[in-house]
mmCIF file of C-alpha atoms in Angstrom:
data_model
loop_
_atom_site.group_PDB
_atom_site.id
_atom_site.type_symbol
_atom_site.label_atom_id
_atom_site.label_comp_id
_atom_site.label_asym_id
_atom_site.label_seq_id
_atom_site.Cartn_x
_atom_site.Cartn_y
_atom_site.Cartn_z
ATOM 1 C CA MET A 78 9.089 -7.894 11.315
ATOM 2 C CA ARG A 79 5.565 -6.835 10.430
ATOM 3 C CA VAL A 80 4.405 -6.495 6.836
ATOM 4 C CA PHE A 81 1.728 -3.987 5.817
ATOM 5 C CA ALA A 82 0.241 -4.285 2.320
ATOM 6 C CA MET A 83 -1.164 -1.067 0.854
ATOM 7 C CA THR A 84 -3.238 -1.590 -2.256
ATOM 8 C CA GLY A 85 -6.155 -0.128 -4.176
ATOM 9 C CA PRO A 86 -7.307 0.671 -7.709
ATOM 10 C CA ILE A 87 -4.920 2.202 -10.239
ATOM 11 C CA GLY A 88 -5.134 5.947 -9.624
ATOM 12 C CA SER A 89 -5.815 5.718 -5.882
ATOM 13 C CA SER A 90 -3.442 7.339 -3.383
ATOM 14 C CA ILE A 91 -1.746 4.174 -2.162
ATOM 15 C CA LYS A 92 1.757 5.611 -2.534
ATOM 16 C CA LYS A 93 0.782 8.759 -0.661
ATOM 17 C CA PHE A 94 -0.837 6.753 2.134
ATOM 18 C CA SER A 95 2.164 4.421 2.368
ATOM 19 C CA GLN A 96 4.534 7.371 2.725
ATOM 20 C CA GLN A 97 2.323 9.072 5.330
ATOM 21 C CA PHE A 98 2.242 5.899 7.406
ATOM 22 C CA ALA A 99 6.009 5.434 7.073
ATOM 23 C CA ASP A 100 6.685 9.033 8.110
ATOM 24 C CA LYS A 101 4.585 8.642 11.257
ATOM 25 C CA ILE A 102 6.416 5.548 12.513
ATOM 26 C CA ALA A 103 9.957 6.146 11.217
ATOM 27 C CA GLU A 104 11.048 7.792 14.494
ATOM 28 C CA LYS A 105 10.461 4.528 16.322
ATOM 29 C CA ILE A 106 11.536 1.837 13.916
ATOM 30 C CA GLU A 107 13.244 1.218 10.615
ATOM 31 C CA VAL A 108 10.720 1.268 7.786
ATOM 32 C CA THR A 109 11.163 -0.088 4.268
ATOM 33 C CA ILE A 110 8.761 0.742 1.435
ATOM 34 C CA ILE A 111 8.659 -1.778 -1.418
ATOM 35 C CA ASP A 112 6.869 -0.856 -4.648
ATOM 36 C CA GLU A 113 5.236 -3.564 -6.729
ATOM 37 C CA SER A 114 6.234 -1.699 -9.912
ATOM 38 C CA ASN A 115 9.900 -2.573 -9.328
ATOM 39 C CA PHE A 116 9.085 -6.253 -9.838
ATOM 40 C CA LEU A 117 7.408 -6.228 -13.241
ATOM 41 C CA VAL A 118 8.532 -8.901 -15.686
ATOM 42 C CA LEU A 119 9.977 -7.443 -18.894
ATOM 43 C CA THR A 120 9.293 -9.387 -22.084
ATOM 44 C CA ASN A 121 11.141 -9.442 -25.404
ATOM 45 C CA ASP A 122 8.318 -7.748 -27.302
ATOM 46 C CA ASP A 123 7.810 -4.841 -24.867
ATOM 47 C CA ASP A 124 9.320 -2.362 -27.325
ATOM 48 C CA GLN A 125 6.969 -3.454 -30.085
ATOM 49 C CA LYS A 126 3.937 -3.086 -27.797
ATOM 50 C CA ASP A 127 4.772 0.448 -26.667
ATOM 51 C CA ASP A 128 3.294 3.103 -28.935
ATOM 52 C CA GLU A 129 3.592 6.869 -28.523
ATOM 53 C CA VAL A 130 0.679 7.026 -26.080
ATOM 54 C CA THR A 131 1.695 4.178 -23.788
ATOM 55 C CA LYS A 132 5.199 5.654 -23.575
ATOM 56 C CA LEU A 133 3.586 8.626 -21.832
ATOM 57 C CA ILE A 134 2.036 6.396 -19.186
ATOM 58 C CA PRO A 135 4.081 6.015 -15.967
ATOM 59 C CA VAL A 136 4.837 2.465 -14.910
ATOM 60 C CA GLU A 137 2.390 2.630 -11.991
ATOM 61 C CA TYR A 138 -0.444 3.151 -14.496
ATOM 62 C CA ASN A 139 0.745 0.827 -17.250
ATOM 63 C CA LYS A 140 0.003 -2.542 -15.657
ATOM 64 C CA ASN A 141 0.333 -4.676 -18.778
ATOM 65 C CA ARG A 142 3.316 -6.704 -17.588
ATOM 66 C CA PRO A 143 3.131 -9.586 -15.102
ATOM 67 C CA ILE A 144 4.600 -9.245 -11.619
ATOM 68 C CA ASP A 145 7.481 -11.443 -10.486
ATOM 69 C CA TYR A 146 5.847 -12.535 -7.237
ATOM 70 C CA ALA A 147 8.752 -14.833 -6.332
ATOM 71 C CA ARG A 148 11.259 -11.953 -6.349
ATOM 72 C CA LEU A 149 8.802 -9.710 -4.538
ATOM 73 C CA LYS A 150 8.305 -12.279 -1.759
ATOM 74 C CA GLU A 151 12.059 -12.704 -1.447
ATOM 75 C CA ALA A 152 12.539 -8.945 -1.142
ATOM 76 C CA ILE A 153 9.867 -8.677 1.549
ATOM 77 C CA SER A 154 11.320 -11.510 3.603
ATOM 78 C CA SER A 155 14.803 -9.962 3.591
ATOM 79 C CA GLN A 156 13.827 -6.744 5.397
ATOM 80 C CA PRO A 157 13.901 -5.981 9.143
ATOM 81 C CA GLY A 158 11.535 -3.787 11.119
ATOM 82 C CA ILE A 159 8.352 -2.624 9.402
ATOM 83 C CA VAL A 160 7.870 -3.421 5.711
ATOM 84 C CA ILE A 161 5.272 -1.489 3.708
ATOM 85 C CA VAL A 162 4.451 -3.052 0.336
ATOM 86 C CA SER A 163 2.628 -0.790 -2.115
ATOM 87 C CA GLY A 164 0.902 -1.904 -5.310
ATOM 88 C CA ASN A 165 -2.339 -2.689 -7.111
ATOM 89 C CA TYR A 166 -2.163 -6.479 -7.533
ATOM 90 C CA LEU A 167 -0.772 -7.490 -4.137
ATOM 91 C CA PHE A 168 -3.875 -9.476 -3.186
ATOM 92 C CA ALA A 169 -4.031 -11.394 -6.476
ATOM 93 C CA ASP A 170 -1.448 -13.976 -5.395
ATOM 94 C CA GLU A 171 -2.485 -16.222 -2.497
ATOM 95 C CA SER A 172 1.056 -17.043 -1.371
ATOM 96 C CA LEU A 173 1.932 -13.335 -1.351
ATOM 97 C CA ARG A 174 -1.177 -12.510 0.684
ATOM 98 C CA ALA A 175 0.014 -15.019 3.272
ATOM 99 C CA LEU A 176 3.072 -12.830 3.932
ATOM 100 C CA PHE A 177 0.995 -9.805 4.901
ATOM 101 C CA ASP A 178 0.192 -9.203 8.557
ATOM 102 C CA VAL A 179 -2.132 -6.292 7.750
ATOM 103 C CA LYS A 180 -3.860 -5.795 4.402
ATOM 104 C CA VAL A 181 -5.057 -2.256 3.610
ATOM 105 C CA PHE A 182 -7.209 -1.230 0.647
ATOM 106 C CA VAL A 183 -7.384 2.465 -0.293
ATOM 107 C CA SER A 184 -10.759 2.847 -1.983
ATOM 108 C CA ALA A 185 -11.311 5.476 -4.670
ATOM 109 C CA ASP A 186 -14.106 5.975 -7.170
ATOM 110 C CA GLY A 187 -13.532 6.195 -10.910
ATOM 111 C CA ASP A 188 -13.623 9.994 -11.054
ATOM 112 C CA THR A 189 -10.934 10.272 -8.379
ATOM 113 C CA CYS A 190 -8.747 7.711 -10.127
ATOM 114 C CA VAL A 191 -8.925 9.469 -13.493
ATOM 115 C CA ALA A 192 -8.284 12.866 -11.862
ATOM 116 C CA ASN A 193 -5.147 11.551 -10.130
ATOM 117 C CA TYR A 194 -4.106 9.897 -13.397
ATOM 118 C CA LEU A 195 -4.342 13.169 -15.332
ATOM 119 C CA LYS A 196 -2.481 15.099 -12.615
ATOM 120 C CA THR A 197 0.357 12.593 -12.846
ATOM 121 C CA ILE A 198 0.642 12.527 -16.645
ATOM 122 C CA LYS A 199 -0.191 16.182 -17.404
ATOM 123 C CA PRO A 200 -1.163 15.478 -21.040
ATOM 124 C CA THR A 201 -0.838 18.126 -23.724
ATOM 125 C CA ALA A 202 -3.715 19.259 -25.916
ATOM 126 C CA THR A 203 -2.705 16.731 -28.558
ATOM 127 C CA THR A 204 -2.366 13.791 -26.174
ATOM 128 C CA VAL A 205 -5.252 14.327 -23.761
ATOM 129 C CA GLU A 206 -7.764 12.401 -25.888
ATOM 130 C CA PRO A 207 -5.645 9.242 -26.381
ATOM 131 C CA VAL A 208 -4.507 9.402 -22.743
ATOM 132 C CA LEU A 209 -8.131 9.469 -21.575
ATOM 133 C CA ASP A 210 -8.941 6.711 -24.052
ATOM 134 C CA PHE A 211 -6.174 4.581 -22.523
ATOM 135 C CA PHE A 212 -7.667 5.099 -19.071
ATOM 136 C CA GLU A 213 -11.172 4.169 -20.214
ATOM 137 C CA LYS A 214 -10.213 1.084 -22.231
ATOM 138 C CA ASP A 215 -7.292 -0.199 -20.146
ATOM 139 C CA ILE A 216 -7.039 1.170 -16.610
ATOM 140 C CA LYS A 217 -10.765 1.368 -15.834
ATOM 141 C CA VAL A 218 -11.279 -2.187 -17.050
ATOM 142 C CA LYS A 219 -8.460 -3.455 -14.837
ATOM 143 C CA ASN A 220 -9.825 -1.562 -11.833
ATOM 144 C CA ASP A 221 -13.384 -2.798 -12.304
ATOM 145 C CA GLN A 222 -12.672 -6.398 -13.281
ATOM 146 C CA GLN A 223 -9.371 -7.285 -11.595
ATOM 147 C CA ILE A 224 -8.366 -4.950 -8.757
ATOM 148 C CA ASN A 225 -11.503 -3.734 -6.976
ATOM 149 C CA PRO A 226 -12.831 -7.308 -6.518
ATOM 150 C CA LEU A 227 -9.649 -8.046 -4.507
ATOM 151 C CA GLU A 228 -10.945 -5.740 -1.759
ATOM 152 C CA LYS A 229 -12.646 -8.825 -0.297
ATOM 153 C CA HIS A 230 -9.236 -9.884 1.057
ATOM 154 C CA THR A 231 -8.610 -6.656 2.961
ATOM 155 C CA ASP A 232 -8.461 -6.097 6.716
ATOM 156 C CA ILE A 233 -8.947 -2.326 6.589
ATOM 157 C CA THR A 234 -10.534 -0.181 3.897
ATOM 158 C CA ILE A 235 -9.330 3.430 3.883
ATOM 159 C CA PRO A 236 -11.524 5.921 2.002
ATOM 160 C CA GLU A 237 -9.513 8.102 -0.388
ATOM 161 C CA GLY A 238 -10.757 11.233 1.376
ATOM 162 C CA LYS A 239 -9.762 10.030 4.865
ATOM 163 C CA LEU A 240 -6.148 8.952 4.473
ATOM 164 C CA ASP A 241 -5.229 10.431 7.860
ATOM 165 C CA GLY A 242 -8.453 9.350 9.556
ATOM 166 C CA PRO A 243 -9.375 6.598 12.024
ATOM 167 C CA GLY A 244 -7.963 3.842 9.820
ATOM 168 C CA MET A 245 -4.508 5.389 10.110
ATOM 169 C CA MET A 246 -4.967 5.493 13.893
ATOM 170 C CA VAL A 247 -5.653 1.759 13.958
ATOM 171 C CA LEU A 248 -2.416 1.056 12.064
ATOM 172 C CA LEU A 249 -0.383 3.305 14.361
ATOM 173 C CA THR A 250 -1.847 1.641 17.440
ATOM 174 C CA SER A 251 -0.879 -1.728 15.996
ATOM 175 C CA VAL A 252 2.733 -0.555 15.652
ATOM 176 C CA ASP A 253 2.680 0.861 19.198
ATOM 177 C CA ARG A 254 1.758 -2.531 20.620
ATOM 178 C CA LEU A 255 4.427 -4.267 18.550
ATOM 179 C CA TYR A 256 7.204 -1.802 19.373
ATOM 180 C CA PRO A 257 8.269 -3.152 22.814
ATOM 181 C CA GLN A 258 8.676 -6.626 21.296
ATOM 182 C CA LEU A 259 10.985 -5.566 18.473
ATOM 183 C CA PRO A 260 14.661 -6.571 18.476
ATOM 184 C CA LYS A 261 17.006 -3.836 19.702
ATOM 185 C CA GLU A 262 18.713 -3.568 16.321
ATOM 186 C CA VAL A 263 15.521 -2.206 14.758
ATOM 187 C CA ARG A 264 14.555 0.124 17.619
ATOM 188 C CA GLY A 265 15.693 3.578 18.584
ATOM 189 C CA ASN A 266 16.676 6.889 17.022
ATOM 190 C CA LYS A 267 18.881 5.375 14.329
ATOM 191 C CA SER A 268 15.834 4.028 12.512
ATOM 192 C CA LYS A 269 14.961 5.354 9.075
ATOM 193 C CA SER A 270 12.484 5.102 6.226
ATOM 194 C CA PHE A 271 13.653 4.296 2.704
ATOM 195 C CA PHE A 272 12.485 2.820 -0.567
ATOM 196 C CA PHE A 273 13.658 -0.679 -1.456
ATOM 197 C CA THR A 274 14.645 -1.460 -5.014
ATOM 198 C CA PRO A 275 15.770 -4.861 -6.259
ATOM 199 C CA GLU A 276 19.235 -3.397 -6.848
ATOM 200 C CA SER A 277 19.594 -2.291 -3.206
ATOM 201 C CA GLY A 278 19.866 -5.912 -2.115
ATOM 202 C CA PRO A 279 18.665 -7.702 1.003
ATOM 203 C CA LYS A 280 18.472 -6.000 4.233
ATOM 204 C CA THR A 281 11.439 -11.016 8.577
ATOM 205 C CA LYS A 282 7.219 -11.810 9.536
ATOM 206 C CA THR A 283 5.339 -12.903 12.510
ATOM 207 C CA GLU A 284 2.578 -11.484 14.637
ATOM 208 C CA SER A 285 -1.058 -12.080 13.828
ATOM 209 C CA THR A 286 -3.182 -9.537 12.016
ATOM 210 C CA GLU A 287 -5.593 -7.727 14.293
ATOM 211 C CA LYS A 288 -8.849 -6.471 12.849
ATOM 212 C CA SER A 289 -11.851 -4.475 13.961
ATOM 213 C CA LYS A 290 -14.496 -2.106 12.691
ATOM 214 C CA ILE A 291 -14.478 1.609 13.460
ATOM 215 C CA GLU A 292 -16.180 4.607 11.986
ATOM 216 C CA GLY A 293 -14.465 5.917 8.851
ATOM 217 C CA ALA A 294 -12.532 2.707 8.190
ATOM 218 C CA GLU A 295 -14.335 -0.357 6.875
ATOM 219 C CA MET A 296 -12.819 -3.457 8.419
ATOM 220 C CA ILE A 297 -13.428 -7.182 8.598
ATOM 221 C CA SER A 298 -14.310 -7.948 12.211
ATOM 222 C CA THR A 299 -12.245 -10.666 13.935
ATOM 223 C CA ASP A 300 -10.697 -11.154 17.341
ATOM 224 C CA GLY A 301 -7.560 -9.293 18.381
ATOM 225 C CA LEU A 302 -7.901 -5.561 18.261
ATOM 226 C CA ASP A 303 -11.467 -5.325 19.577
ATOM 227 C CA SER A 304 -10.565 -6.482 23.083
ATOM 228 C CA GLN A 305 -7.962 -3.754 23.468
ATOM 229 C CA GLN A 306 -9.479 -0.940 21.399
ATOM 230 C CA THR A 307 -11.428 0.723 24.236
ATOM 231 C CA ARG A 308 -8.429 1.007 26.555
ATOM 232 C CA GLU A 309 -5.943 1.983 23.875
ATOM 233 C CA SER A 310 -8.200 4.532 22.231
ATOM 234 C CA GLN A 311 -7.907 6.640 25.381
ATOM 235 C CA GLU A 312 -4.118 6.749 25.213
ATOM 236 C CA TYR A 313 -2.300 9.624 23.541
ATOM 237 C CA ASN A 314 -0.698 8.593 20.275
ATOM 238 C CA PRO A 315 2.285 10.790 19.347
ATOM 239 C CA TYR A 316 2.142 9.881 15.668
ATOM 240 C CA SER A 317 -1.271 10.916 14.501
ATOM 241 C CA SER A 318 -3.242 14.094 14.169
ATOM 242 C CA VAL A 319 -6.416 12.075 14.732
ATOM 243 C CA PRO A 320 -7.918 12.652 18.230
ATOM 244 C CA SER A 321 -7.040 9.755 20.523
ATOM 245 C CA ASN A 322 -10.644 9.186 21.538
ATOM 246 C CA VAL A 323 -11.745 8.232 17.985
#
């Protein structure tokens, strides 16, 4: 098993990027996508806290409940093949970070985040002002003070405008190298991509993270990928629309 963590500020395209990555590798191997939002801890006073405005906010934007990291780690460890974990606070817990083979941060500026937020909610004329107020006083504060500082833990930074760029190519190449080593039960045409929910029940993690630095994807330079990048960058990759000589 290899675990990819996809994170970024609230309002960034981490779900879109996770799905794009899953779609590109699903022909080779079983892929499971796990969403952090399915592991929020519900409290007894949640109903009292929710007013008419916050009820309009989808769960992926309303991050005012703690995450059950223990259940999330258990769910990750129970999956075969490739596991993609998507969420905003994945790097906040040290023991959870230790489960991730590759840590990806989708970077997006404040204007992009608020634009994506409004496209998701589609507020009416009467709700647009309080919805924007919620973003400014709640979401923006969380992004600036809690989430964006976690980028220091990332292996690869993907710019919001280059989701299918060189950073994606690096991830696909990583899967290509892993593929011959995978157990037979998670290889072949019967593989699939699906979303895990806690109710779907259990369905493993080795392999060291490989890091590098290439144009269009900010990365923390270590050993691993650099020694093989030149040779592998010349090989045709069937998954990506990015030219193989990037």
